[in-house]
């Protein structure tokens, strides 16, 4: 497959190609002849949401462009499943406050929610993300940090960090020292710092983990924290350590357990985050890894990590952008019931994978954007379909063409697509009216375009399924469309001559205009005819008012409300005979 850059005249507006250029050059400088390594990190501490997906999609898109250019790439996704369990998330099905007893344990030592098919908490939440990444076409090497630590993979790096703990502490101390509100200087005492971290752990969830730099009591600073050999929690304090023998003593404040171990043989613990992350950069040889804007502040794990990887581990910090937050337009019912923001799996239930990929590909990482779960999804699909038409006729701009190419497939090939894509808003309206009845749905959709009729619902899938899911899971019951069973005789009887004439014109024109485009022309044309205008007359303010009044009348007669799905779609869905009956013909 050709590179995306080759399909356009300039890469200046194509952020992916620009980063790919930098990554290839940097990889050849640091590790010539070796695979290009890009990285992401995900913590399965709960549902992994759409903001976290940017942590994966940014390096994925860059890695895919590098692959298209013929280079071997490894996209590492580190599952931070050896992180501590920090709090019981709200509203997760199968979880209650009894899970609080596991706070402080590794995520892989916490039971999965009740009813789960997975062996532990981490695997339960990894599974949904793994399935979503597969559907999105993301190629990666997954690394379980539980497996890495328990296997002793990082033993030499841990011993090295412990030997250089004073140097690490000195780096961290540059950022700990701040003027206090009383006007004095100096950072927090280790004991106060530890108390603050415990409070954060109880209240803030994974955010506390991302900024943890360790701490110490009277024995000094240690960048390593054991998990207790009795209760498995990390509420431990290292009380002594001998570099020569690697003998380490610790006590647990949760259960009172104390133990002496030899760190060169001991695997039940991990480096604190601000040391762990840069250690992995050096160990894996990471060239490119983005980070969230929350890591851009002084003293954040990314900023401090850049110094620790260089001064302690003799490595180099990855290049990569700070990425902005991803918002949600309209909270999803199915996600709010879980007490959290929507996940990639939630999004993929209502939109096809190429559209979701496109949302991440078309915006530079430092640009925030929203993913629509409300009516805005219909406009997004309209925009996507317009892009597809421009690609087909050759009028697309280079950067838009690049984003489109990255959305519909990867270096490995194209993603599955809907063979006969109909407008999403039309499919949603039909699904709303038919309540999923397949025979009715096929009848309506086959009549949309007599020149290119749909012959099977499979031709409209998976887009049709996504639109049906959106209607049933995201549209409130009070906003759903229910077609009247009987004519509104009172309203029909109250119409003046012009009202009755407008209905007559519409009913008479149904058979000759029975297609989506034809009915569009008809419903907009009736008020023009009544005003003595030609069918192609330009709309005037007065005509627009007349059209709105006519549309409101049709909605009241058909669905008992002033608004509803687009009228041409609604008329097709109701059927010509039933329309005639409800309009009093």
XYZ file of C-alpha atoms in Angstrom:
585
model
C 0.000 0.000 0.000
C 1.441 3.450 -0.868
C 2.250 5.844 1.909
C -0.379 8.388 2.747
C 2.171 11.142 2.163
C 2.605 9.986 -1.444
C -1.067 10.644 -2.143
C -0.824 14.356 -1.412
C 1.212 17.308 -2.574
C 2.300 18.491 0.864
C 2.544 17.057 4.355
C 2.631 20.432 6.109
C -0.993 20.108 7.207
C -0.747 16.359 7.823
C 0.404 15.894 11.399
C 0.795 12.122 11.071
C 3.260 12.312 8.171
C 5.219 15.031 9.943
C 5.633 12.915 13.067
C 6.451 9.858 10.959
C 9.319 11.812 9.365
C 10.651 12.734 12.821
C 10.234 9.235 14.234
C 12.074 7.565 11.352
C 14.938 10.060 11.577
C 15.156 9.717 15.369
C 15.062 5.913 15.227
C 17.858 5.831 12.656
C 19.903 8.114 14.891
C 19.330 6.192 18.129
C 18.963 2.593 16.952
C 19.906 2.170 13.290
C 18.765 -1.094 11.758
C 16.378 -1.921 14.596
C 12.557 -1.825 14.597
C 11.007 1.548 15.310
C 9.442 1.453 18.789
C 6.390 3.533 19.709
C 4.507 3.124 22.963
C 1.247 3.633 24.818
C 0.272 2.913 28.405
C -3.177 1.961 29.687
C -4.312 1.260 33.224
C -7.205 -1.251 33.496
C -8.281 0.243 36.808
C -11.835 0.554 35.507
C -13.600 1.152 32.178
C -11.009 2.515 29.725
C -12.687 5.566 28.185
C -12.503 7.436 24.893
C -9.998 9.941 26.264
C -7.612 7.061 26.987
C -8.055 5.924 23.386
C -6.078 8.978 22.225
C -3.102 7.536 24.115
C -3.287 4.612 21.674
C -4.553 6.190 18.451
C -1.854 8.886 18.282
C 1.101 6.448 18.178
C -0.957 3.935 16.173
C -1.524 6.395 13.336
C 2.143 7.378 13.307
C 3.287 3.743 13.493
C 0.960 2.825 10.650
C 2.383 5.560 8.428
C 5.915 4.346 9.244
C 4.837 0.805 8.265
C 3.394 2.087 4.987
C 6.867 3.413 4.219
C 8.365 -0.048 4.574
C 9.821 0.113 8.085
C 9.349 -2.503 10.817
C 7.494 -1.035 13.785
C 6.622 -2.254 17.274
C 3.723 -0.472 18.920
C 3.950 -1.421 22.581
C 0.899 -1.121 24.783
C 1.915 -1.485 28.403
C -0.996 -2.687 30.481
C -0.313 -1.116 33.865
C -2.078 -3.979 35.590
C 0.461 -4.134 38.422
C -0.630 -0.688 39.627
C -2.443 -0.476 42.934
C -6.229 -0.633 43.128
C -7.046 2.859 44.374
C -10.787 3.121 44.844
C -14.095 1.442 44.140
C -15.510 3.097 40.991
C -19.108 4.204 41.115
C -21.829 2.336 39.308
C -19.840 -0.562 37.840
C -22.230 -3.530 37.507
C -21.345 -6.397 39.841
C -19.296 -4.188 42.184
C -20.258 -2.893 45.614
C -18.497 -1.295 48.557
C -17.119 -4.666 49.671
C -14.443 -4.202 46.993
C -12.959 -1.484 49.226
C -11.176 -4.210 51.163
C -8.931 -4.720 48.120
C -7.680 -1.116 47.923
C -3.894 -1.186 47.806
C -3.566 -4.552 46.039
C -2.291 -4.954 42.462
C -5.112 -4.738 39.937
C -4.458 -8.360 38.966
C -5.032 -9.439 42.582
C -8.474 -7.808 42.822
C -11.524 -9.981 42.028
C -13.347 -9.192 38.803
C -16.873 -7.742 39.083
C -19.459 -10.347 40.028
C -20.593 -12.373 37.041
C -17.471 -11.631 34.993
C -15.899 -14.396 32.917
C -12.407 -13.034 33.635
C -10.030 -14.081 36.429
C -9.392 -10.644 37.944
C -10.215 -6.946 37.830
C -7.505 -6.008 35.316
C -8.348 -8.745 32.832
C -12.038 -7.834 32.988
C -11.422 -4.244 31.892
C -8.620 -5.104 29.475
C -10.960 -7.416 27.548
C -13.356 -4.713 26.344
C -10.487 -2.468 25.241
C -8.711 -5.330 23.477
C -11.861 -6.126 21.486
C -12.255 -2.451 20.547
C -8.632 -2.155 19.407
C -9.090 -5.240 17.224
C -12.192 -3.716 15.622
C -10.307 -0.453 15.050
C -7.461 -2.262 13.287
C -4.802 -1.313 15.851
C -1.754 -3.600 15.591
C 0.243 -3.741 18.836
C 2.336 -5.829 21.214
C 0.635 -6.003 24.605
C 2.841 -6.121 27.691
C 1.440 -7.021 31.110
C 3.411 -5.209 33.776
C 2.265 -7.817 36.292
C 3.960 -10.484 34.191
C 7.062 -8.345 33.695
C 7.570 -7.618 37.394
C 6.696 -11.081 38.675
C 9.054 -12.661 36.142
C 11.920 -10.489 37.371
C 12.298 -8.877 33.946
C 13.274 -5.527 35.475
C 15.423 -6.899 38.312
C 18.657 -5.224 37.181
C 16.849 -1.936 36.598
C 15.301 -2.111 40.085
C 18.661 -2.810 41.735
C 20.206 0.013 39.708
C 17.486 2.419 40.832
C 17.951 1.418 44.463
C 21.719 1.992 44.215
C 21.027 5.423 42.786
C 18.126 6.299 45.071
C 19.874 9.394 46.388
C 20.356 10.639 42.829
C 16.693 9.987 42.009
C 15.640 11.752 45.183
C 17.765 14.748 44.192
C 16.048 14.958 40.795
C 12.618 14.747 42.403
C 13.568 17.265 45.051
C 14.054 19.937 42.398
C 10.305 19.831 41.893
C 9.159 19.078 45.437
C 10.498 22.348 46.841
C 7.912 25.080 46.698
C 7.230 28.182 48.768
C 4.581 27.374 51.323
C 1.561 29.665 51.887
C 3.099 30.957 55.125
C 6.062 32.313 53.239
C 8.566 29.648 54.188
C 10.503 27.405 51.814
C 10.933 23.718 51.550
C 9.000 20.725 50.364
C 6.732 18.526 52.357
C 8.254 16.268 54.940
C 8.321 12.623 53.831
C 5.735 11.658 56.445
C 3.339 14.416 55.334
C 3.947 13.559 51.699
C 3.092 9.926 52.376
C -0.111 10.943 54.172
C -1.069 13.184 51.266
C -0.478 10.345 48.822
C -2.621 7.980 50.877
C -5.424 10.547 50.814
C -5.072 10.944 47.056
C -5.089 7.188 46.660
C -8.358 6.959 48.543
C -10.055 9.832 46.730
C -8.548 10.457 43.329
C -8.205 7.058 41.702
C -5.600 6.509 39.017
C -4.599 10.162 38.907
C -2.606 9.631 42.077
C -0.708 6.761 40.526
C 0.427 8.832 37.583
C 2.235 11.304 39.841
C 3.599 8.954 42.533
C 7.324 9.469 43.135
C 7.685 7.325 46.235
C 8.636 8.490 49.657
C 10.285 7.348 52.817
C 10.352 7.495 56.536
C 13.357 7.874 58.799
C 15.355 5.430 56.650
C 15.296 7.840 53.706
C 13.926 7.776 50.182
C 13.317 4.542 48.254
C 12.007 4.366 44.659
C 10.684 0.833 45.169
C 7.533 -0.267 46.959
C 6.905 -3.913 47.945
C 3.463 -5.440 47.990
C 2.857 -6.976 51.430
C 3.554 -10.704 51.697
C 0.545 -11.106 53.982
C -2.283 -8.839 52.770
C -0.893 -8.064 49.268
C -1.354 -4.312 49.752
C 1.225 -1.649 48.999
C 0.734 0.204 52.284
C 4.330 -0.679 53.067
C 7.369 1.276 54.214
C 10.927 0.212 53.486
C 12.781 0.485 56.807
C 16.258 -0.496 55.620
C 18.133 -1.620 52.536
C 21.677 -2.893 52.003
C 23.133 -2.334 48.528
C 25.716 -5.094 48.864
C 23.454 -7.945 49.923
C 20.244 -6.341 48.523
C 18.608 -7.203 51.868
C 15.451 -5.147 52.265
C 13.229 -4.782 55.333
C 9.703 -3.433 55.181
C 6.628 -3.134 57.346
C 2.976 -2.978 56.353
C 0.735 -0.379 57.971
C -2.414 -2.217 56.825
C -1.874 -5.522 58.646
C 1.306 -5.003 60.700
C 3.267 -7.616 58.788
C 7.048 -7.181 58.549
C 9.446 -9.068 56.339
C 13.086 -9.263 55.301
C 13.767 -10.148 51.656
C 16.652 -10.087 49.212
C 15.715 -7.777 46.393
C 17.854 -9.675 43.894
C 15.485 -12.620 44.418
C 12.266 -10.783 45.293
C 9.662 -9.906 42.623
C 6.561 -8.860 44.584
C 6.797 -5.113 44.227
C 7.453 -2.372 41.696
C 9.220 0.898 41.061
C 7.146 3.969 41.846
C 5.556 5.519 38.771
C 7.900 8.470 38.253
C 10.802 6.025 38.124
C 8.996 3.106 36.500
C 7.990 5.044 33.372
C 11.456 6.363 32.441
C 12.971 2.968 33.289
C 10.713 1.400 30.672
C 11.620 4.039 28.092
C 15.241 3.015 28.415
C 14.538 -0.734 28.667
C 12.276 -0.841 25.592
C 14.136 1.791 23.556
C 10.965 3.837 23.000
C 11.298 6.440 20.235
C 7.787 7.922 20.246
C 5.190 8.162 23.001
C 2.591 10.903 23.467
C 1.370 12.081 26.848
C -1.657 13.957 28.114
C -1.642 17.695 28.716
C -1.785 16.956 32.439
C 1.822 15.753 32.132
C 3.090 19.099 30.853
C 3.252 20.833 34.234
C 6.538 21.171 36.154
C 7.078 18.142 38.342
C 4.764 15.918 36.297
C 5.830 12.358 35.566
C 6.704 13.123 31.928
C 8.821 16.183 32.748
C 10.626 14.508 35.641
C 10.921 11.276 33.675
C 12.936 13.036 31.010
C 15.628 13.812 33.571
C 15.506 10.455 35.333
C 15.832 8.455 32.092
C 18.889 10.496 31.139
C 20.618 10.879 34.514
C 19.793 7.504 36.060
C 19.153 5.010 33.255
C 21.443 6.481 30.582
C 18.556 6.605 28.141
C 16.700 9.189 26.067
C 13.182 10.474 26.528
C 10.808 9.616 23.663
C 9.692 12.328 21.315
C 5.971 12.876 21.097
C 3.256 15.480 21.512
C 1.120 16.401 24.454
C -2.417 15.465 23.483
C -5.538 17.393 24.412
C -8.613 16.009 26.072
C -11.461 14.283 24.240
C -14.945 15.393 25.210
C -18.349 13.807 24.816
C -21.305 15.456 23.116
C -24.317 14.094 24.983
C -23.671 11.563 27.731
C -24.682 8.061 26.764
C -27.400 6.428 28.831
C -25.642 3.094 28.748
C -22.448 4.646 30.052
C -23.934 6.961 32.636
C -25.600 3.909 34.131
C -22.105 2.556 34.735
C -21.089 5.732 36.510
C -18.447 6.713 33.974
C -17.803 8.293 30.617
C -18.276 6.298 27.416
C -15.684 3.764 26.300
C -14.488 2.847 22.795
C -16.814 -0.163 22.970
C -19.733 2.186 23.632
C -18.778 4.359 20.655
C -18.369 1.376 18.336
C -21.931 0.311 19.106
C -23.260 3.482 17.469
C -20.610 4.308 14.843
C -18.489 2.354 12.414
C -14.774 1.923 13.084
C -13.664 4.150 10.149
C -15.675 7.083 11.502
C -14.185 6.718 14.988
C -10.667 6.439 13.523
C -11.344 9.559 11.442
C -12.236 11.621 14.507
C -8.760 10.953 15.930
C -6.905 11.204 12.600
C -8.270 14.530 11.374
C -7.326 16.566 14.457
C -3.785 17.326 15.566
C -3.035 15.787 18.964
C -3.001 19.188 20.679
C -6.532 19.923 19.429
C -9.405 18.870 21.640
C -12.564 17.486 20.055
C -15.841 15.856 21.014
C -17.291 12.473 20.183
C -21.029 12.638 19.631
C -23.524 10.426 21.387
C -26.407 12.846 20.815
C -28.029 14.200 17.638
C -24.625 15.563 16.588
C -23.674 12.068 15.413
C -26.006 12.560 12.450
C -24.118 15.699 11.383
C -20.791 13.902 11.795
C -21.969 11.136 9.494
C -23.201 13.716 6.959
C -19.724 15.275 7.064
C -18.087 11.867 6.598
C -20.326 11.016 3.640
C -19.532 14.380 2.048
C -15.819 13.586 2.444
C -16.344 10.207 0.788
C -17.994 11.917 -2.200
C -15.103 14.352 -2.521
C -12.623 11.484 -2.415
C -14.596 9.716 -5.142
C -14.741 12.734 -7.481
C -11.188 13.884 -6.822
C -12.071 17.261 -5.284
C -10.778 16.416 -1.801
C -8.001 18.498 -0.215
C -4.683 16.687 0.459
C -4.873 16.699 4.269
C -8.495 15.539 4.190
C -7.542 12.762 1.774
C -4.794 11.633 4.153
C -7.175 11.546 7.134
C -9.689 9.584 5.066
C -7.089 7.023 3.977
C -6.023 6.496 7.590
C -9.639 6.151 8.692
C -10.683 3.447 6.252
C -7.710 1.142 6.756
C -4.160 0.471 7.812
C -0.953 -0.748 6.189
C -2.419 -4.258 6.525
C -5.491 -3.429 4.430
C -8.909 -1.790 4.562
C -11.332 -2.205 7.451
C -14.793 -3.706 6.841
C -17.174 -1.138 5.384
C -20.889 -0.848 4.617
C -21.401 -1.928 0.960
C -24.384 0.365 0.343
C -24.015 3.292 2.768
C -27.277 5.186 3.230
C -27.466 8.427 5.244
C -27.123 7.676 8.964
C -29.927 10.078 9.874
C -32.228 8.260 7.441
C -31.350 4.862 8.878
C -31.881 6.174 12.404
C -35.292 7.588 11.479
C -36.360 4.330 9.856
C -35.137 2.327 12.843
C -37.042 4.688 15.122
C -40.297 4.240 13.247
C -40.099 0.505 12.530
C -38.725 -0.477 15.965
C -36.368 -2.901 14.239
C -38.939 -4.798 12.148
C -36.736 -6.072 9.319
C -39.434 -6.514 6.662
C -40.675 -2.984 7.215
C -37.130 -1.635 7.274
C -36.231 -3.329 3.999
C -39.434 -2.074 2.344
C -38.654 1.518 3.283
C -34.954 1.440 2.484
C -35.539 -0.240 -0.873
C -37.806 2.663 -1.861
C -35.331 5.412 -0.986
C -33.632 5.456 -4.382
C -35.432 3.710 -7.270
C -32.303 4.145 -9.427
C -30.142 2.153 -6.980
C -32.509 0.149 -4.770
C -31.343 -1.743 -1.712
C -32.044 -5.460 -2.155
C -30.898 -6.781 1.244
C -30.437 -5.276 4.696
C -26.948 -6.789 4.763
C -25.981 -4.230 2.107
C -26.731 -1.479 4.648
C -24.814 -3.117 7.478
C -22.960 -2.464 9.737
C -24.130 1.166 9.477
C -27.771 0.149 9.876
C -26.987 -1.770 13.075
C -25.113 1.231 14.476
C -28.030 3.549 13.742
C -30.476 1.138 15.380
C -28.249 0.931 18.457
C -28.092 4.721 18.641
C -31.869 5.030 18.545
C -32.450 2.354 21.175
C -29.656 3.281 23.602
C -29.109 7.033 23.231
C -32.454 8.605 22.310
C -34.785 9.143 25.298
C -38.122 7.371 25.145
C -40.016 10.675 25.081
C -38.115 11.674 21.910
C -38.914 8.450 20.041
C -41.379 8.559 17.139
C -44.763 6.859 17.465
C -47.007 7.030 14.396
C -50.682 7.666 15.126
C -53.064 4.730 14.879
C -56.102 6.827 13.912
C -56.572 10.177 12.135
C -56.783 13.299 14.298
C -60.365 14.103 13.329
C -60.531 17.188 15.518
C -57.462 18.748 13.887
C -58.593 17.750 10.394
C -62.003 19.283 11.040
C -60.490 22.582 12.177
C -58.453 23.172 8.991
C -59.210 26.138 6.741
C -59.401 25.909 2.960
C -55.652 26.455 2.521
C -54.834 23.716 5.035
C -57.121 21.219 3.306
C -55.714 22.166 -0.097
C -52.133 21.623 1.109
C -53.014 18.091 2.227
C -54.788 17.394 -1.080
C -51.735 18.461 -3.080
C -49.485 16.282 -0.973
C -51.704 13.186 -1.214
C -52.128 13.588 -4.981
C -48.375 13.777 -5.468
C -47.398 10.758 -3.355
C -47.366 8.111 -6.094
C -45.409 10.187 -8.610
C -42.871 11.324 -5.985
C -42.437 8.060 -4.043
C -38.675 8.185 -3.341
C -36.552 10.063 -0.863
C -35.597 12.782 -3.336
C -39.079 12.887 -4.843
C -40.827 13.312 -1.504
C -38.303 15.983 -0.521
C -39.285 17.922 -3.642
C -42.979 17.335 -2.886
C -43.086 18.482 0.752
C -41.072 21.607 0.001
C -43.061 22.236 -3.189
C -46.599 22.196 -1.787
C -46.251 25.608 -0.048
C -44.678 26.986 -3.256
C -47.668 25.824 -5.319
C -50.108 27.381 -2.838
C -48.159 30.655 -3.114
C -48.302 30.547 -6.918
C -44.552 29.982 -7.248
C -42.597 27.695 -9.552
C -41.167 24.454 -8.079
C -37.624 25.806 -8.377
C -38.404 29.183 -6.798
C -35.822 30.468 -4.314
C -37.102 30.495 -0.723
C -38.216 33.834 0.693
C -38.763 34.590 4.401
C -42.507 34.321 3.830
C -42.157 31.003 2.018
C -39.978 29.580 4.789
C -42.667 30.477 7.334
C -45.306 28.756 5.189
C -43.135 25.657 4.817
C -42.535 25.416 8.568
C -46.275 25.708 9.230
C -47.009 22.988 6.670
C -44.363 20.686 8.129
C -45.732 21.189 11.660
C -49.225 20.305 10.420
C -47.962 17.076 8.856
C -46.074 16.114 12.011
C -49.151 16.686 14.196
C -51.310 14.589 11.894
C -48.772 11.768 11.555
C -47.032 11.547 14.955
C -48.917 13.917 17.235
C -45.990 16.319 17.729
C -44.713 19.498 16.078
C -41.422 17.879 15.071
C -40.036 14.469 14.193
C -37.800 12.652 11.725
C -37.234 14.250 8.323
C -40.603 14.266 6.607
C -39.569 12.430 3.405
C -38.175 9.575 5.512
C -41.233 9.617 7.767
C -43.606 9.430 4.797
C -41.718 6.484 3.306
C -41.747 4.731 6.663
C -45.457 5.230 7.277
C -46.363 4.048 3.767
C -48.544 5.731 1.151
C -51.852 4.104 2.134
C -51.468 4.899 5.827
C -50.371 8.470 5.040
C -53.544 8.971 2.976
C -55.703 7.655 5.809
C -54.031 9.788 8.509
C -54.281 12.895 6.339
C -58.035 12.349 5.906
C -57.950 11.511 2.190
